[in-house]
Coordinates of C-alpha atoms and ligand atoms in Angstrom, one line a residue:
M1 CA 14.3 -9.0 14.9
K2 CA 12.0 -8.7 13.1
L3 CA 10.8 -9.7 9.6
W4 CA 11.5 -5.8 8.3
G5 CA 14.3 -4.3 11.2
G6 CA 17.0 -4.4 7.9
R7 CA 16.2 -0.7 7.2
F8 CA 15.2 0.4 10.8
T9 CA 17.4 1.7 12.7
A10 CA 16.3 3.0 16.1
E11 CA 14.8 0.4 19.2
E12 CA 10.9 0.4 18.4
D13 CA 9.3 2.3 21.4
Q14 CA 7.4 -0.8 24.0
L15 CA 4.0 0.9 23.5
T16 CA 4.8 0.6 19.6
A17 CA 4.9 -2.9 20.0
M18 CA 2.6 -3.6 22.1
F19 CA -0.1 -1.1 19.9
N20 CA 1.6 -3.3 16.9
D21 CA 1.9 -7.0 17.6
S22 CA -1.1 -9.4 17.3
L23 CA 1.1 -12.7 18.4
S24 CA -1.0 -12.6 22.1
F25 CA -3.8 -13.6 19.2
D26 CA -2.9 -14.8 16.6
K27 CA -1.2 -17.4 17.5
R28 CA -4.3 -19.5 17.0
L29 CA -3.9 -19.2 13.3
Y30 CA -0.9 -21.6 13.7
R31 CA -2.1 -24.9 12.2
Q32 CA -3.2 -22.6 9.0
D33 CA -0.3 -20.8 8.8
I34 CA 1.9 -23.6 8.6
T35 CA -0.7 -25.8 6.7
G36 CA -0.6 -22.8 4.1
S37 CA 3.1 -22.4 4.0
I38 CA 4.1 -26.5 3.9
A39 CA 1.9 -25.9 1.0
H40 CA 3.6 -22.8 -1.2
A41 CA 6.9 -24.2 -0.1
E42 CA 5.4 -27.8 -2.1
M43 CA 4.7 -25.5 -5.2
L44 CA 7.6 -23.6 -4.6
G45 CA 9.9 -26.6 -5.3
K46 CA 8.3 -28.1 -7.7
Q47 CA 8.1 -24.9 -10.3
K48 CA 12.0 -25.1 -9.5
I49 CA 11.5 -21.4 -7.7
I50 CA 13.5 -23.3 -4.9
S51 CA 15.2 -26.6 -4.5
S52 CA 13.6 -29.7 -4.1
E53 CA 16.5 -30.2 -1.3
D54 CA 15.5 -27.2 0.3
A55 CA 11.6 -27.6 0.0
A56 CA 11.3 -31.0 1.3
A57 CA 13.3 -29.8 4.2
I58 CA 11.5 -26.6 4.9
V59 CA 8.0 -29.3 4.3
D60 CA 9.5 -31.4 7.0
G61 CA 10.6 -28.7 9.3
L62 CA 7.1 -27.2 9.2
K63 CA 5.5 -30.7 9.8
G64 CA 7.9 -30.9 13.3
I65 CA 7.2 -27.4 14.2
L66 CA 2.9 -28.2 14.0
S67 CA 3.8 -31.5 16.3
D68 CA 5.8 -29.8 18.0
I69 CA 3.1 -27.1 19.0
D70 CA -0.1 -29.9 19.0
A71 CA 2.0 -31.8 21.6
G72 CA 2.5 -28.8 23.5
K73 CA 6.3 -29.6 23.4
L74 CA 6.8 -25.7 21.9
E75 CA 5.4 -22.7 23.1
I76 CA 4.3 -19.8 20.5
K77 CA 5.8 -16.6 22.3
D78 CA 8.4 -14.4 21.3
A79 CA 7.7 -12.7 17.7
E80 CA 5.8 -10.0 15.8
D81 CA 3.1 -12.1 14.9
I82 CA 2.4 -16.1 13.7
H83 CA 4.1 -15.8 10.8
S84 CA 7.4 -14.4 11.8
F85 CA 7.3 -17.0 14.2
V86 CA 7.1 -20.0 12.1
E87 CA 9.4 -18.8 10.2
A88 CA 12.1 -17.5 12.7
E89 CA 11.7 -21.9 14.1
L90 CA 11.8 -22.6 10.9
T91 CA 15.5 -20.9 10.0
A92 CA 16.3 -22.3 13.5
R93 CA 15.0 -25.9 12.9
I94 CA 16.6 -26.5 9.5
G95 CA 19.5 -23.3 8.9
E96 CA 19.5 -21.3 5.7
A97 CA 16.3 -23.2 4.1
G98 CA 14.5 -21.9 5.9
K99 CA 15.1 -18.5 5.0
R100 CA 14.4 -19.5 1.3
L101 CA 10.0 -20.0 2.5
H102 CA 8.7 -16.8 2.1
T103 CA 10.0 -16.1 -1.5
G104 CA 7.7 -15.4 -3.6
R105 CA 4.8 -14.9 -0.4
S106 CA 4.0 -11.6 1.1
R107 CA 2.5 -11.7 5.1
N108 CA -0.6 -10.0 2.9
D109 CA -1.4 -13.1 1.2
Q110 CA -0.4 -15.6 3.8
V111 CA -2.7 -13.8 6.1
A112 CA -5.3 -13.2 4.1
L113 CA -5.1 -16.9 3.5
D114 CA -4.9 -18.3 7.1
M115 CA -7.9 -16.0 8.4
K116 CA -9.5 -17.7 5.5
L117 CA -8.4 -21.2 6.1
Y118 CA -9.4 -20.5 9.6
T119 CA -12.7 -19.6 9.2
R120 CA -12.9 -22.1 6.9
D121 CA -12.7 -25.0 9.3
H122 CA -14.8 -22.4 12.1
I123 CA -18.2 -23.0 10.1
D124 CA -17.2 -26.6 9.7
Q125 CA -17.6 -26.6 13.1
M126 CA -20.1 -24.7 13.1
I127 CA -22.6 -26.4 10.4
A128 CA -21.6 -29.9 12.7
V129 CA -22.6 -28.5 16.3
V130 CA -26.0 -26.5 14.5
T131 CA -26.7 -29.6 12.9
E132 CA -26.8 -31.5 16.1
L133 CA -29.0 -28.4 18.2
H134 CA -31.4 -29.0 15.7
D135 CA -31.5 -32.6 15.6
T136 CA -32.0 -32.1 19.5
I137 CA -35.5 -30.3 18.3
E138 CA -36.5 -32.2 16.0
A139 CA -36.3 -35.5 18.3
I140 CA -38.1 -33.4 21.0
M141 CA -40.7 -32.1 17.7
K142 CA -41.0 -36.1 17.2
D143 CA -41.7 -36.8 21.6
N144 CA -44.6 -34.1 21.4
L145 CA -46.8 -34.2 18.5
E146 CA -49.2 -34.0 20.7
T147 CA -48.2 -31.8 23.6
Y148 CA -51.0 -28.6 24.3
M149 CA -49.6 -25.4 25.2
P150 CA -51.0 -22.3 24.6
G151 CA -49.9 -20.2 21.1
F152 CA -49.2 -16.4 22.2
T153 CA -49.1 -13.0 20.3
H154 CA -48.2 -9.9 22.5
L155 CA -47.1 -12.6 25.2
Q156 CA -50.8 -13.5 25.8
K157 CA -52.2 -16.3 25.2
A158 CA -54.1 -16.7 21.6
Q159 CA -55.2 -20.1 20.3
P160 CA -53.3 -23.4 21.5
T161 CA -50.6 -25.5 19.8
T162 CA -48.3 -28.0 20.3
L163 CA -45.1 -28.2 21.9
A164 CA -44.1 -29.9 18.4
H165 CA -44.9 -26.7 16.3
H166 CA -43.7 -23.8 18.4
F167 CA -40.2 -25.8 18.6
G168 CA -40.8 -26.5 14.7
A169 CA -40.7 -22.6 14.4
Y170 CA -36.6 -22.8 15.3
R171 CA -36.2 -25.9 13.4
E172 CA -36.7 -23.6 10.3
M173 CA -35.0 -21.2 11.7
L174 CA -31.6 -23.1 12.4
R175 CA -32.6 -24.6 8.8
R176 CA -32.2 -21.1 7.3
D177 CA -28.4 -20.8 9.8
L178 CA -27.1 -23.7 8.1
S179 CA -28.1 -23.0 4.5
R180 CA -26.1 -19.3 4.9
L181 CA -23.2 -21.1 6.6
V182 CA -22.5 -23.0 3.5
D183 CA -23.7 -20.1 1.2
T184 CA -20.8 -18.3 3.2
R185 CA -18.5 -20.9 2.7
T186 CA -18.7 -21.5 -1.2
R187 CA -18.3 -17.7 -1.5
L188 CA -15.1 -17.9 0.7
N189 CA -13.5 -21.1 -1.2
E190 CA -11.1 -19.5 -3.3
C191 CA -7.3 -18.9 -2.6
P192 CA -5.1 -15.6 -2.3
L193 CA -2.2 -17.0 -1.8
G194 CA 0.4 -15.9 -5.1
A195 CA -1.7 -12.4 -5.0
G196 CA 2.0 -11.6 -2.4
A197 CA 2.1 -8.0 -1.5
F198 CA -0.8 -7.1 -3.5
A199 CA 0.2 -6.7 -7.2
G200 CA 1.6 -10.5 -7.9
T201 CA 5.4 -11.7 -7.8
T202 CA 7.4 -12.2 -10.9
Y203 CA 8.0 -15.8 -9.6
P204 CA 6.4 -18.8 -12.0
L205 CA 3.8 -19.5 -9.0
D206 CA 1.5 -22.1 -9.8
R207 CA -1.7 -20.5 -8.2
D208 CA -4.0 -23.1 -9.1
M209 CA -1.9 -26.3 -7.9
T210 CA -1.8 -24.3 -4.3
A211 CA -5.2 -23.9 -4.6
K212 CA -6.5 -27.3 -5.3
A213 CA -4.0 -28.1 -2.4
L214 CA -5.6 -26.6 0.3
G215 CA -9.2 -27.6 -1.0
F216 CA -10.1 -24.1 -2.3
D217 CA -12.6 -24.6 -5.6
E218 CA -10.2 -21.8 -8.0
A219 CA -7.1 -19.3 -6.6
T220 CA -9.0 -15.7 -6.5
V221 CA -8.4 -13.5 -9.9
N222 CA -7.9 -10.1 -8.3
S223 CA -4.4 -9.5 -6.4
M224 CA -5.0 -6.5 -4.5
D225 CA -8.5 -7.5 -3.6
S226 CA -7.3 -11.2 -2.6
V227 CA -5.5 -9.6 0.2
S228 CA -7.7 -7.2 0.9
D229 CA -11.3 -8.6 0.8
R230 CA -12.7 -9.4 4.2
D231 CA -16.6 -9.8 3.0
Y232 CA -16.2 -13.4 4.1
L233 CA -15.6 -12.9 7.1
I234 CA -18.4 -9.6 7.1
E235 CA -20.9 -12.0 5.7
Y236 CA -20.0 -14.6 8.5
L237 CA -20.7 -11.7 11.2
S238 CA -24.0 -11.5 9.8
D239 CA -24.3 -15.8 9.6
L240 CA -23.3 -15.8 13.5
S241 CA -25.3 -12.7 14.8
M242 CA -28.6 -13.9 13.0
L243 CA -28.2 -17.6 14.4
Q244 CA -27.2 -15.7 18.4
M245 CA -30.1 -14.2 17.4
H246 CA -32.5 -16.9 17.0
L247 CA -30.5 -18.8 20.2
S248 CA -31.7 -15.7 22.3
R249 CA -35.1 -15.4 21.4
L250 CA -35.4 -19.7 22.4
S251 CA -33.4 -18.4 25.6
E252 CA -35.8 -15.6 26.7
E253 CA -38.6 -18.9 25.9
I254 CA -36.6 -20.7 27.9
I255 CA -35.8 -18.3 31.0
L256 CA -40.5 -17.0 30.6
W257 CA -41.3 -21.0 30.9
N258 CA -38.6 -21.8 34.0
S259 CA -40.5 -19.2 35.7
N260 CA -42.0 -20.3 38.6
E261 CA -45.1 -17.8 36.9
Y262 CA -44.9 -20.6 33.7
Q263 CA -43.5 -23.6 34.5
F264 CA -43.7 -25.0 31.4
V265 CA -40.3 -26.3 31.7
K266 CA -37.5 -27.5 34.7
I267 CA -34.4 -26.7 33.2
S268 CA -31.1 -29.4 35.0
D269 CA -28.9 -28.2 37.2
A270 CA -26.1 -28.5 35.1
Y271 CA -26.9 -25.4 33.5
S272 CA -28.2 -23.3 36.4
T273 CA -26.4 -21.4 39.0
G274 CA -27.7 -20.4 42.6
S275 CA -27.7 -16.9 44.2
S276 CA -25.6 -16.4 47.1
I277 CA -27.9 -14.5 49.2
M278 CA -31.9 -16.6 48.2
P279 CA -31.1 -19.8 49.0
Q280 CA -33.9 -20.7 47.3
K281 CA -33.5 -19.4 43.5
K282 CA -31.8 -21.6 41.2
N283 CA -31.2 -19.5 38.0
P284 CA -31.6 -19.7 33.7
D285 CA -27.9 -18.2 34.0
I286 CA -27.3 -20.3 30.7
A287 CA -29.8 -19.1 28.7
E288 CA -29.8 -15.9 30.4
L289 CA -25.9 -15.8 29.1
I290 CA -27.2 -16.8 25.4
R291 CA -28.9 -13.6 24.9
G292 CA -26.9 -11.6 26.1
K293 CA -23.5 -12.6 24.9
C294 CA -25.7 -11.6 21.2
G295 CA -24.6 -7.9 22.4
R296 CA -21.0 -8.6 22.0
V297 CA -21.7 -10.7 18.4
Y298 CA -23.7 -7.8 16.9
G299 CA -20.6 -5.5 18.0
A300 CA -17.9 -7.7 16.0
L301 CA -20.3 -7.3 13.4
M302 CA -20.6 -3.4 13.8
S303 CA -17.0 -3.1 14.4
L304 CA -15.8 -4.6 10.7
L305 CA -18.1 -3.3 9.2
T306 CA -16.9 -0.4 10.5
S307 CA -13.0 -0.7 10.2
M308 CA -13.7 -1.5 6.5
K309 CA -15.1 1.4 5.3
G310 CA -13.2 3.6 5.1
I311 CA -9.4 1.4 4.5
P312 CA -8.1 2.7 0.4
L313 CA -6.8 -0.9 -1.6
A314 CA -4.6 -3.0 -0.5
Y315 CA -3.4 -3.8 2.3
N316 CA -3.4 -1.8 5.5
K317 CA -2.8 -2.8 9.6
D318 CA -6.6 -1.4 10.2
M319 CA -7.3 -4.9 8.6
Q320 CA -5.1 -6.4 11.2
E321 CA -8.6 -5.8 13.9
D322 CA -10.4 -8.1 12.4
K323 CA -9.3 -11.0 14.1
E324 CA -9.8 -10.7 17.9
L325 CA -13.4 -9.6 17.7
S326 CA -13.7 -12.6 14.9
F327 CA -12.4 -15.0 17.0
D328 CA -14.9 -13.6 20.1
A329 CA -17.9 -14.0 18.2
M330 CA -16.7 -17.4 16.7
D331 CA -16.2 -19.1 20.3
T332 CA -19.3 -17.1 21.5
V333 CA -22.0 -18.4 19.0
E334 CA -20.0 -22.1 18.9
H335 CA -20.4 -21.8 22.9
S336 CA -23.6 -20.9 22.9
V337 CA -25.3 -23.5 20.2
I338 CA -23.4 -25.8 22.6
L339 CA -24.7 -25.0 25.4
M340 CA -28.1 -24.5 23.9
N341 CA -27.8 -28.1 23.0
G342 CA -26.5 -29.6 26.6
M343 CA -29.7 -27.3 27.8
L344 CA -32.8 -29.2 25.4
K345 CA -31.3 -32.3 25.6
T346 CA -31.1 -32.3 29.5
M347 CA -34.7 -30.3 29.9
T348 CA -37.5 -32.0 31.6
F349 CA -41.1 -30.4 29.8
N350 CA -44.4 -29.8 32.3
K351 CA -46.8 -31.4 30.3
E352 CA -49.9 -31.7 32.7
R353 CA -49.1 -27.6 33.0
M354 CA -49.0 -26.3 29.2
A355 CA -52.0 -28.5 28.9
D356 CA -53.6 -26.8 31.4
S357 CA -52.4 -23.7 30.1
A358 CA -53.9 -23.9 27.1
K359 CA -57.3 -24.1 28.3
R360 CA -57.6 -21.4 30.2
G361 CA -57.0 -18.1 28.8
F362 CA -60.0 -18.3 26.6
T363 CA -57.5 -19.6 23.8
N364 CA -60.6 -21.7 21.6
A365 CA -62.3 -18.2 21.6
T366 CA -61.6 -18.5 17.6
D367 CA -63.1 -22.6 17.8
V368 CA -66.4 -21.1 19.0
A369 CA -66.3 -18.0 16.5
D370 CA -65.4 -20.6 13.6
Y371 CA -68.4 -22.8 15.4
L372 CA -70.9 -20.8 14.6
V373 CA -69.5 -19.3 11.1
R374 CA -70.2 -23.6 9.8
K375 CA -74.0 -23.4 11.9
G376 CA -74.5 -19.9 9.4
V377 CA -73.9 -16.5 11.8
P378 CA -71.4 -14.9 9.2
F379 CA -67.6 -14.7 11.0
R380 CA -68.2 -10.6 12.0
T381 CA -71.3 -11.9 13.8
A382 CA -69.7 -14.3 15.4
H383 CA -67.0 -12.4 17.2
G384 CA -69.2 -10.6 18.4
L385 CA -71.3 -13.6 20.2
V386 CA -68.6 -15.1 21.5
G387 CA -67.5 -11.6 22.6
E388 CA -70.5 -12.3 25.4
L389 CA -69.6 -15.3 25.7
V390 CA -66.0 -15.0 27.3
L391 CA -67.7 -12.0 28.8
L392 CA -69.9 -14.6 30.6
C393 CA -67.5 -16.2 31.6
E394 CA -65.0 -13.7 33.1
K395 CA -68.8 -12.9 35.4
K396 CA -68.2 -16.4 36.0
G397 CA -64.0 -17.8 36.9
C398 CA -65.0 -20.0 34.0
A399 CA -63.1 -21.4 31.2
L400 CA -65.5 -21.7 27.7
D401 CA -66.0 -25.4 27.8
D402 CA -66.8 -25.0 31.4
L403 CA -70.9 -22.7 30.3
S404 CA -73.6 -25.2 30.2
L405 CA -75.8 -25.7 27.4
D406 CA -77.8 -23.4 28.4
E407 CA -76.1 -20.5 29.3
F408 CA -74.4 -21.1 25.7
R409 CA -78.0 -20.8 23.9
S410 CA -78.5 -18.0 26.5
V411 CA -76.5 -16.0 23.3
C412 CA -76.9 -18.2 20.4
D413 CA -79.6 -20.6 20.1
K414 CA -77.9 -21.9 17.1
I415 CA -75.2 -23.9 20.1
D416 CA -76.1 -27.0 20.3
E417 CA -74.4 -30.3 22.2
D418 CA -71.8 -31.0 19.3
I419 CA -69.9 -27.6 21.3
Y420 CA -68.0 -29.5 23.5
K421 CA -66.5 -31.8 21.4
A422 CA -65.8 -29.0 18.9
I423 CA -64.0 -26.4 20.9
S424 CA -61.7 -29.2 23.0
L425 CA -58.1 -28.9 23.2
E426 CA -57.7 -31.4 21.0
T427 CA -60.0 -30.5 17.9
C428 CA -59.0 -27.4 18.3
V429 CA -55.3 -28.2 17.3
K430 CA -55.9 -31.4 15.5
T431 CA -58.2 -29.9 12.8
R432 CA -55.4 -26.9 12.1
K433 CA -54.7 -28.8 8.9
T434 CA -53.5 -26.2 6.9
K435 CA -49.2 -26.8 5.4
G436 CA -47.1 -25.6 8.4
A437 CA -50.2 -25.7 11.3
P438 CA -50.1 -28.6 14.1
G439 CA -52.5 -30.5 12.8
W440 CA -50.7 -31.0 10.2
L441 CA -47.9 -31.7 11.6
I442 CA -49.8 -34.1 13.2
E443 CA -50.4 -35.6 10.0
N444 CA -47.6 -35.2 8.3
A445 CA -44.8 -35.9 10.8
D446 CA -43.9 -39.4 9.3
E447 CA -42.8 -37.2 5.9
I448 CA -41.4 -34.3 7.5
F449 CA -39.0 -36.4 10.0
Ligands
LIG1 N1 -0.4 -9.8 11.7 C1 -1.4 -8.6 10.3 C2 -2.3 -9.0 9.9 O1 -3.4 -9.3 11.1 C3 -0.4 -10.0 8.9 C4 0.1 -8.8 8.0 C5 0.8 -8.0 7.8 N2 1.2 -6.9 6.5 C6 2.1 -6.2 6.8 N3 2.8 -6.2 5.3 N4 1.8 -6.0 7.7 O2 -3.4 -8.3 8.6

């Protein structure tokens, strides 16, 4: 029978049950549900709302259920949701005392608590895996402070930079992602347990005790909001969307760099798959999937925002819709981060190819103009003169560095022998010393890492 079967007479319709029941997906909340119930039972005992013997029997019973589920000895099934399952199992194990657990509590504050605990645990897990990815990126940066490569704008070669500088941009994105995760965790850390259905309860609950026992900073201050707030989930899904977007951008670069045309990197076999028809193919599927899965993560965010927008206070069953999509987004982003980390750790960088590419495509054209500025030519004039030099190179099919001094002078007689050093790849990178630039990174690496 359902927890609430007392006032019902007709058999439940099959489709109604299927549509309503949440056990198939909320069973993953079992640890949080039992942990919350243990804190609740201990508080009920301390406040003498139930006897200390009953409280002890409940806590023991709950611990047994938890360890049996963990050990694979107890299968979670045959209940409407995880809350009903745990209560029924407890009562089957310890008898009457089990029926006292739900005193002063509703499934509304119970599920609000479970989801907050689950989200908080998941944020901690994400902070750990994102930190690992951040550290892998830092290691790549340290190894590649002077690995030259072209930087792009509009996907066209623009100016030379280093691989460390390029990865440094992703390090910054991840640093912001990490600080968003910490912020969300801080804001969610108020305990809804004790809000009851929405109006609190007449029992003398000690809400501060349960809040503390469960690692919250404090108990929530409005019991209606406590059971109907899902802001923290929306905020977390937004953090996850942003993080997945960053992973997707990095995936896109890896896919390009791994292509036959670029050949800047080689993805390890462990993160590639083959083609069923073309024997030569090794495809960057994992990077493509990380990019593609952005859709479902953003979808979860939009879906929950939309589900929440018309819900009057307080609890309504619409809120059960928070779970499947949030769990899916959490799994997706966590796995994406772990896979990205593994892919980066095993990826090889073709440094010669990158440097070679930086030398072609006139990435030092700005530096020729800057050289002329140092010789007294106004920048706008210099820009035009270098344009002529580029045209000359295109006609000859060579790089700026390959022009003879006479050819340089045919366009501007202020150019001397020192032009070659001034526009070498090394000079172009190392003299970009403004804060945040690749030359600055080389000089300040010791302080940054
Ligand atoms: N499965 C429900 C959910 O996820 C639990 C709360 C049920 N509360 C209720 N009043 N029916 O939201």
